[in-house]
GROMACS .gro file of C-alpha atoms in nm:
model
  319
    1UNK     CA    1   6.772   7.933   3.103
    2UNK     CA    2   7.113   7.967   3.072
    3UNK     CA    3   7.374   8.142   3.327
    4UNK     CA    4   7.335   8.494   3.210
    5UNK     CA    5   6.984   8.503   3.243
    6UNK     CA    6   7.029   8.313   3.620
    7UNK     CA    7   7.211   8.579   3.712
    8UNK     CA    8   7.022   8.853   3.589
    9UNK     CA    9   6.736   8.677   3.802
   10UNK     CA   10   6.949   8.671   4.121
   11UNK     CA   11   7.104   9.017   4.059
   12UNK     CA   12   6.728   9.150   4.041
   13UNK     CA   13   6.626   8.928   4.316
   14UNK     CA   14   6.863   9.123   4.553
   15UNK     CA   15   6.840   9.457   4.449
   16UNK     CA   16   6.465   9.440   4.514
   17UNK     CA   17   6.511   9.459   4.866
   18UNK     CA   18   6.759   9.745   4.855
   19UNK     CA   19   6.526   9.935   4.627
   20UNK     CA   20   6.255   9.915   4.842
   21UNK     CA   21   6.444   9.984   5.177
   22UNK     CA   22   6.621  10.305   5.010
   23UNK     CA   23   6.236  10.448   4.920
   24UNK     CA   24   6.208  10.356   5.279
   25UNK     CA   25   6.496  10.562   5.382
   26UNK     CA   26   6.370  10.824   5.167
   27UNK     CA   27   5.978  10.878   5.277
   28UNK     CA   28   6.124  10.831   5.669
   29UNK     CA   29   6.324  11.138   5.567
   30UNK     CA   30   6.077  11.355   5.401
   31UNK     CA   31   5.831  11.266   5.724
   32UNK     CA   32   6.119  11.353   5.978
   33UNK     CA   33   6.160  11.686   5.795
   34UNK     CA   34   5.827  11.774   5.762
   35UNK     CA   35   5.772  11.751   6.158
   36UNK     CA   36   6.070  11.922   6.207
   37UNK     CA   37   5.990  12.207   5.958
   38UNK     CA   38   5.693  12.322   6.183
   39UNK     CA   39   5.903  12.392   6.559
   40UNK     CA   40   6.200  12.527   6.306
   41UNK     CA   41   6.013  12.783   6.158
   42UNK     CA   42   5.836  12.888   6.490
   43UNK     CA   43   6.213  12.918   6.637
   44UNK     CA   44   6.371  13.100   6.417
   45UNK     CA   45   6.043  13.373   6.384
   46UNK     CA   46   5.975  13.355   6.709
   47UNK     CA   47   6.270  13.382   6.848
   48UNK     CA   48   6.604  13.413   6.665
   49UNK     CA   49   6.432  13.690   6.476
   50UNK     CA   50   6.251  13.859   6.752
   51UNK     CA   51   6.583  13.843   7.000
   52UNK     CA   52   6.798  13.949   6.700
   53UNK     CA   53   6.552  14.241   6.653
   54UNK     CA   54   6.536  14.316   6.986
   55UNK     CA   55   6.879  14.302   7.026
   56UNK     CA   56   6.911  14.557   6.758
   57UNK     CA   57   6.647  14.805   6.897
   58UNK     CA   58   6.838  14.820   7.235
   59UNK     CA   59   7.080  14.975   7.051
   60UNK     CA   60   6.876  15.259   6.824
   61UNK     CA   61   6.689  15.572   6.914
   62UNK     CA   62   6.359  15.692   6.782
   63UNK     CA   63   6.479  15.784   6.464
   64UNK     CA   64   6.650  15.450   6.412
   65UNK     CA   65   6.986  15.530   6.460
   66UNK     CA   66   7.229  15.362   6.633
   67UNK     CA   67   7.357  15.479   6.915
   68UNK     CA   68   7.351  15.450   7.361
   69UNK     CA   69   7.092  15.687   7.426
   70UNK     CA   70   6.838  15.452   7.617
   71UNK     CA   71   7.131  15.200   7.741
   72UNK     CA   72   7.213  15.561   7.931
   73UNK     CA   73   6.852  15.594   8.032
   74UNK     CA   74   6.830  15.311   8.176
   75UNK     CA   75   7.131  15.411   8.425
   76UNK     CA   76   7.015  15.720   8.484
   77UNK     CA   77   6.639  15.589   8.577
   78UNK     CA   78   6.822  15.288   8.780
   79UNK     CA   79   6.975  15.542   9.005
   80UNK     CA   80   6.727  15.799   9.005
   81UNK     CA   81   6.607  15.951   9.337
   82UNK     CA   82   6.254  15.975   9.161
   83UNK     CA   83   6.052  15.704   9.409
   84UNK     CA   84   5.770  15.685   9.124
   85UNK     CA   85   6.074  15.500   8.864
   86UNK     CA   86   6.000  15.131   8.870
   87UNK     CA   87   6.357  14.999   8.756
   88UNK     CA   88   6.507  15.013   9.110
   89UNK     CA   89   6.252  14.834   9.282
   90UNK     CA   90   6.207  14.630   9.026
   91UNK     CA   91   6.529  14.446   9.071
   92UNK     CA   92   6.490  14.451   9.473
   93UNK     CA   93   6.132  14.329   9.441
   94UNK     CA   94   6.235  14.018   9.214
   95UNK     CA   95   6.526  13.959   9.476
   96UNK     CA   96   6.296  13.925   9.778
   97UNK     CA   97   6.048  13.670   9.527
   98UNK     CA   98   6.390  13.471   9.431
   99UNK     CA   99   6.453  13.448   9.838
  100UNK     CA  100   6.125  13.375   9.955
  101UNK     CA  101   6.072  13.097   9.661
  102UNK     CA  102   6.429  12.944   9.699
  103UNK     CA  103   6.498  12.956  10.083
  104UNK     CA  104   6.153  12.974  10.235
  105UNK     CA  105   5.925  12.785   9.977
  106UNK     CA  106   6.185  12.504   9.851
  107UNK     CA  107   6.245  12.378  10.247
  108UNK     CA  108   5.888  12.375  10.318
  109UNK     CA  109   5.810  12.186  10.005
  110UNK     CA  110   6.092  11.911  10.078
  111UNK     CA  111   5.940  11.874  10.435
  112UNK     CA  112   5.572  11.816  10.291
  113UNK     CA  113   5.702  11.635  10.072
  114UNK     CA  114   5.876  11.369  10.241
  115UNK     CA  115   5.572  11.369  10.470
  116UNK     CA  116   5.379  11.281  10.198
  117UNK     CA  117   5.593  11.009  10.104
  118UNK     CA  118   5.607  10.853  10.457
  119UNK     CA  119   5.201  10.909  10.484
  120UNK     CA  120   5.220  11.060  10.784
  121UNK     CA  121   4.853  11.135  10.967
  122UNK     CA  122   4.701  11.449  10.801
  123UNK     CA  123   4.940  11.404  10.468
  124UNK     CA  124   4.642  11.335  10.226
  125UNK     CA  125   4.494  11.709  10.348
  126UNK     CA  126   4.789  11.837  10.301
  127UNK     CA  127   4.830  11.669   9.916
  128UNK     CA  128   4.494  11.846   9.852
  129UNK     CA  129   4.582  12.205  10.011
  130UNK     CA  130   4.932  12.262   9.773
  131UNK     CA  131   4.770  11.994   9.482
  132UNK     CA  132   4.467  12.156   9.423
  133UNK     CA  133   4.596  12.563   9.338
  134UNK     CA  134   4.804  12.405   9.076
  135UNK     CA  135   4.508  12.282   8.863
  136UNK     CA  136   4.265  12.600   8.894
  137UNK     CA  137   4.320  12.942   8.660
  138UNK     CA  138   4.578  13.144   8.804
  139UNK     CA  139   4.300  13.452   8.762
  140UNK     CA  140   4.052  13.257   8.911
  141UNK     CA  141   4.306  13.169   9.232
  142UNK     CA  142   4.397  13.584   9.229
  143UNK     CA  143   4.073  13.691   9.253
  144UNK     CA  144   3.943  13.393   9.541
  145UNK     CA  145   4.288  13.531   9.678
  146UNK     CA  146   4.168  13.864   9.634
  147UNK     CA  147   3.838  13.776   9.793
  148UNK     CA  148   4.012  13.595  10.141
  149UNK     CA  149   4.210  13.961  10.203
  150UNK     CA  150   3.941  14.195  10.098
  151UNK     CA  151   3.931  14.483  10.390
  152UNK     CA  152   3.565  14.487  10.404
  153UNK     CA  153   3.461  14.167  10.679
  154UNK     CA  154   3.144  14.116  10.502
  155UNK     CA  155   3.318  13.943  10.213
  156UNK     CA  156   3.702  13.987  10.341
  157UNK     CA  157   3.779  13.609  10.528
  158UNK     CA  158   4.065  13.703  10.685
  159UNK     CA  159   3.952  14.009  10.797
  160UNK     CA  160   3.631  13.879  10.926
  161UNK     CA  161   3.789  13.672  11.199
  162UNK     CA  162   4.036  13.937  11.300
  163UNK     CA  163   3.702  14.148  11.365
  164UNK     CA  164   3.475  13.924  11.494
  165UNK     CA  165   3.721  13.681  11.612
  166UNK     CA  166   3.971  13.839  11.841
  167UNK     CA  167   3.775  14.179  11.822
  168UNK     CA  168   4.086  14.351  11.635
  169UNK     CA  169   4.074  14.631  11.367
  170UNK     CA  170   4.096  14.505  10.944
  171UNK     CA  171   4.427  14.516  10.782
  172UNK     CA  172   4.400  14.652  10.385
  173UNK     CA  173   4.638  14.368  10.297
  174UNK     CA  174   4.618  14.462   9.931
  175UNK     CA  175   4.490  14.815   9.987
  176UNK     CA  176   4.807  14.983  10.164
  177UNK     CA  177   5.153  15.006  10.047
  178UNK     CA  178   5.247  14.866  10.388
  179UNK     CA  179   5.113  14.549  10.315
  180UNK     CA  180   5.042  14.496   9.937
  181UNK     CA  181   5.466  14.324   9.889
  182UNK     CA  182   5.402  14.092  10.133
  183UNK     CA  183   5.051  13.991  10.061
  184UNK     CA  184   5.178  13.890   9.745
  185UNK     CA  185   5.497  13.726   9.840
  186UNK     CA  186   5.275  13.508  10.056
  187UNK     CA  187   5.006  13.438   9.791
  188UNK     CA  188   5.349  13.322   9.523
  189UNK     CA  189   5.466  13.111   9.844
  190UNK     CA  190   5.175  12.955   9.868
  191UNK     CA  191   5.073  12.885   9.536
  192UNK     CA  192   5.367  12.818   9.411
  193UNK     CA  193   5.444  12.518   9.642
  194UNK     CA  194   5.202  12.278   9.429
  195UNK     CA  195   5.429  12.231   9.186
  196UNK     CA  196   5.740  12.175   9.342
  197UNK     CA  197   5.573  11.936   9.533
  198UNK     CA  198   5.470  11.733   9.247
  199UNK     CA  199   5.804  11.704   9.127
  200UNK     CA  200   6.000  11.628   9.502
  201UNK     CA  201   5.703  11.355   9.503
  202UNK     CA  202   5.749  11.226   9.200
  203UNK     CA  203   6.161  11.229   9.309
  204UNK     CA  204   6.102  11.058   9.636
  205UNK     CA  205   5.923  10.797   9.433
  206UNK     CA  206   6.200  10.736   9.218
  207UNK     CA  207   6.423  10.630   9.523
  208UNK     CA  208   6.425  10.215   9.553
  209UNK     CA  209   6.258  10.104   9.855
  210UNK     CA  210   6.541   9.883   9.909
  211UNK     CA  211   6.745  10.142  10.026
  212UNK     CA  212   6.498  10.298  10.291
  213UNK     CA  213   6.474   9.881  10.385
  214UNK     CA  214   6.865   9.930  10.422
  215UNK     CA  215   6.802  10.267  10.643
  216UNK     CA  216   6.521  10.101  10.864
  217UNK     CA  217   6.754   9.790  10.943
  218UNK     CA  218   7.006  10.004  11.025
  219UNK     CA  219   6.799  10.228  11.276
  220UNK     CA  220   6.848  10.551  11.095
  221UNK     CA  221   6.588  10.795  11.195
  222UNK     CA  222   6.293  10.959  11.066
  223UNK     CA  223   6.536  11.305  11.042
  224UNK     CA  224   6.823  11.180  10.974
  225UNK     CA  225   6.737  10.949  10.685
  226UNK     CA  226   6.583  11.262  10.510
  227UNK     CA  227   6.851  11.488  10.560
  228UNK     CA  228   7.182  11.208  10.474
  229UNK     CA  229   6.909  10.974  10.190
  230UNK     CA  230   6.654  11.131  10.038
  231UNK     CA  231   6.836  11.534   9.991
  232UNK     CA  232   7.117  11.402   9.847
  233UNK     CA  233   6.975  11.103   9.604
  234UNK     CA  234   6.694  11.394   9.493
  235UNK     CA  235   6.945  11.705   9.485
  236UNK     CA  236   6.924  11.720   9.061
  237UNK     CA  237   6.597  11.818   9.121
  238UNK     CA  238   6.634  12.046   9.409
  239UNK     CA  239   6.892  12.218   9.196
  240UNK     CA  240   6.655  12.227   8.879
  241UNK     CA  241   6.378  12.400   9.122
  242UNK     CA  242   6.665  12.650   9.250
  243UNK     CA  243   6.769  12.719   8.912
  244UNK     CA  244   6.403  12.768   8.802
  245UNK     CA  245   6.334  13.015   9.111
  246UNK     CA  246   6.635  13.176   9.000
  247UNK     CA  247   6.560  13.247   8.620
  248UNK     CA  248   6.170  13.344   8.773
  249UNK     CA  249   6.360  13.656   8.927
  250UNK     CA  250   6.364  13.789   8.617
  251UNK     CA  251   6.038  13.710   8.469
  252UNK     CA  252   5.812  13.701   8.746
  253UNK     CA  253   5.482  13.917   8.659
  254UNK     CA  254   5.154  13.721   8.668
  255UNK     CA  255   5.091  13.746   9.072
  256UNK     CA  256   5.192  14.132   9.038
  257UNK     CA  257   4.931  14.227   8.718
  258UNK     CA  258   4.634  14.049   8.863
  259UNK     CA  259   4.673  14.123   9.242
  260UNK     CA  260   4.845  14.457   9.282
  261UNK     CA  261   4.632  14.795   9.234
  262UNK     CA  262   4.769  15.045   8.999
  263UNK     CA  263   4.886  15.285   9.261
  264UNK     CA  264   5.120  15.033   9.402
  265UNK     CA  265   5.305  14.932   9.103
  266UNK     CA  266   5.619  15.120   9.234
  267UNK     CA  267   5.558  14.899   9.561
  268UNK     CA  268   5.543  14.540   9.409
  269UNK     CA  269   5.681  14.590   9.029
  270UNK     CA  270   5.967  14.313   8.942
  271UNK     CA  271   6.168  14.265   8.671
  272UNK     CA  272   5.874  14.076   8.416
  273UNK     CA  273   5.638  14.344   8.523
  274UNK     CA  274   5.868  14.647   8.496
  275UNK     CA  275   5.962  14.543   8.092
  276UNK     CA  276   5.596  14.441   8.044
  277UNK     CA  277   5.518  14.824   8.189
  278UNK     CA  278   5.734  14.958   7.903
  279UNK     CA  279   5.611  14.746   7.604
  280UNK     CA  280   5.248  14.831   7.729
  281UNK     CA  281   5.201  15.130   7.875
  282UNK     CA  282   5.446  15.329   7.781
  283UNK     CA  283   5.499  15.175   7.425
  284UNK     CA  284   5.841  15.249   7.509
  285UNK     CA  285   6.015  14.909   7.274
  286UNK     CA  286   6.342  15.071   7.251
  287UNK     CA  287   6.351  15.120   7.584
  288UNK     CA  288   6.192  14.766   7.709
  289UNK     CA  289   6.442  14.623   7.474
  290UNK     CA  290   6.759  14.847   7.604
  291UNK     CA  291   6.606  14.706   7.963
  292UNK     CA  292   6.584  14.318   7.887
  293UNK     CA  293   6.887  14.307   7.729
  294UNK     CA  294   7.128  14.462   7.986
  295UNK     CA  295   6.913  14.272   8.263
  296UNK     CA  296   6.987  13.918   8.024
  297UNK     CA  297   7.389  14.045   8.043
  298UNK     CA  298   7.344  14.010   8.434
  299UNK     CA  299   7.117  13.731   8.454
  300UNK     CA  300   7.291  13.494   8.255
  301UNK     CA  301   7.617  13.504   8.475
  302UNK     CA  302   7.382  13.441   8.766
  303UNK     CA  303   7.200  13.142   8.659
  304UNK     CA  304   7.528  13.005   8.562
  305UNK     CA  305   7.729  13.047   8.857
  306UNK     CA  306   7.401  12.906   9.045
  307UNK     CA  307   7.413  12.611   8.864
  308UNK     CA  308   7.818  12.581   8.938
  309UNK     CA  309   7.750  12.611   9.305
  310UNK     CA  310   7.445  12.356   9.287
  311UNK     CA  311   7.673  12.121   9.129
  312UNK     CA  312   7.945  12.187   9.389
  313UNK     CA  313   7.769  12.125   9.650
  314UNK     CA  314   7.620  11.739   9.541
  315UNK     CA  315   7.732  11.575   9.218
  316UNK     CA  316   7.430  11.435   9.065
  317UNK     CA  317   7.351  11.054   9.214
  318UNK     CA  318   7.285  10.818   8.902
  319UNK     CA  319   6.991  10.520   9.079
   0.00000   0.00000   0.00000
């Protein structure tokens, strides 16, 4: 063999290698698009093109036109003295769900959950009571809901005990307009504890035991080390759970379709219920789409300067 040919051998040698890593390359790039292709394709259907098309219909009339004519009705329904218009109490129903969820249901889930973490007597009960909702059909917890408030005694369990009980008169908690709102502002707070829970838990869990070792040693208190340890070392996800109570103000509607009566809608209709009203009831798009998008022109600004506030308050804590 003489040189040529050794080098021809060598050069072929090598190049094998690179041949077979750039098919490699190749195939890993075919598989990456191929997986990709799928979740594309859903996004831009599902929703660049549906936004973008809703978008557009906010701004057309029946005819397909453009123009402002149900941008303007949506003013003029907003501040309409008619009490059966849902768009007004709409917005202050999803208000009073944001507060209750945020400032009432976010506390009370800290507390439980810290208790949980420090097994305090009676803490396994309570990891059942606010666990188990969170794993059962939301229809199947409205109508068992449903069920516990039911005016008749015979079946009602509430009202059973206020009869029989302490000998007092039954309360229509979903039956009257007096109490239907706050039936179901109680039934979101306390259903909607499981999962925050689960994620303060899993939080709490997070934090190295050295540092409650550090706390004990120290003689920091029970109160104390939860207020000045755990709330700030856990805030990111306090501020994720605010931030996700505050975007459910406008999209709140599950608890409100399966547990308030017809009649009531102008009662207990929020923001998720009111557009859902439009698209299915009335089968009023332009409209629902007019609605959604001036209510996304004032949410967005919200969420944001929530999140700027959250992040004023407690710079995330990297552990």
């Amino acid at each position: 063999m003489n040189f040529s040919d050794t080098m021809q051998t060598e050069g072929a040698v090598i190049a094998a290698p690179a041949k077979r890593k750039k098919r490699k390359d190749i195939k890993t790039k075919i598989f990456i698009v191929c997986m990709l292709a799928y979740p594309v394709l859903q996004f831009l259907i599902f929703w660049v093109y549906v936004n973008f098309n809703s978008i557009l219909m906010a701004f057309q009339n029946e005819s397909g036109a453009f123009d402002l004519t149900y941008m303007k009705e949506f003013f003029r329904i907003l501040f309409s003295s008619n009490p059966n218009e849902l768009a007004r109490p709409s917005i202050i129903n999803s208000i009073w769900f944001f507060l209750v969820g945020d400032f009432i249901g976010l506390p009370i889930s800290l507390i439980y959950s810290y208790f949980m973490y420090k097994r305090v007597p009676g803490s396994k009960i309570f990891r059942v009571i606010f666990f188990l909702p969170s794993i059962i059909s939301s229809v199947v917890l409205t109508s068992i809901y449903g069920y516990m408030l039911s005016a008749d005694p015979s079946t009602g369990v509430i009202n059973n005990i206020i009869v029989n009980v302490f000998g007092g008169e039954t309360i229509p908690f979903l039956e009257s307009e007096k109490y239907v709102l706050g039936s179901i502002l109680f039934y979101g707070l306390w259903f909607g504890m499981g999962m925050n829970i689960l994620l303060i838990s899993g939080a709490i869990a997070r934090i190295p035991e050295d540092i409650f070792e550090y706390s004990r040693l120290e003689g920091v208190g029970f109160f104390r080390e939860f207020i000045v340890i755990v709330i700030p070392l856990i805030f990111d996800t306090i501020s994720s759970i605010f931030i996700m109570g505050a975007v459910g103000m406008f999209t709140q509607v599950g608890n409100i379709l399966l547990l308030s009566p017809q009649t009531y809608m102008h009662k207990t209709s929020t923001i998720g219920y009111y557009i859902y009203y439009l698209v299915q009831e009335n089968m009023a798009y332009n409209q629902a789409a007019a609605a959604g998008l001036i209510f996304t022109c004032i949410g967005v600004p919200i969420i944001m300067g929530i999140r700027a506030i959250m992040n004023k308050i407690c710079a995330g804590i990297e552990f």
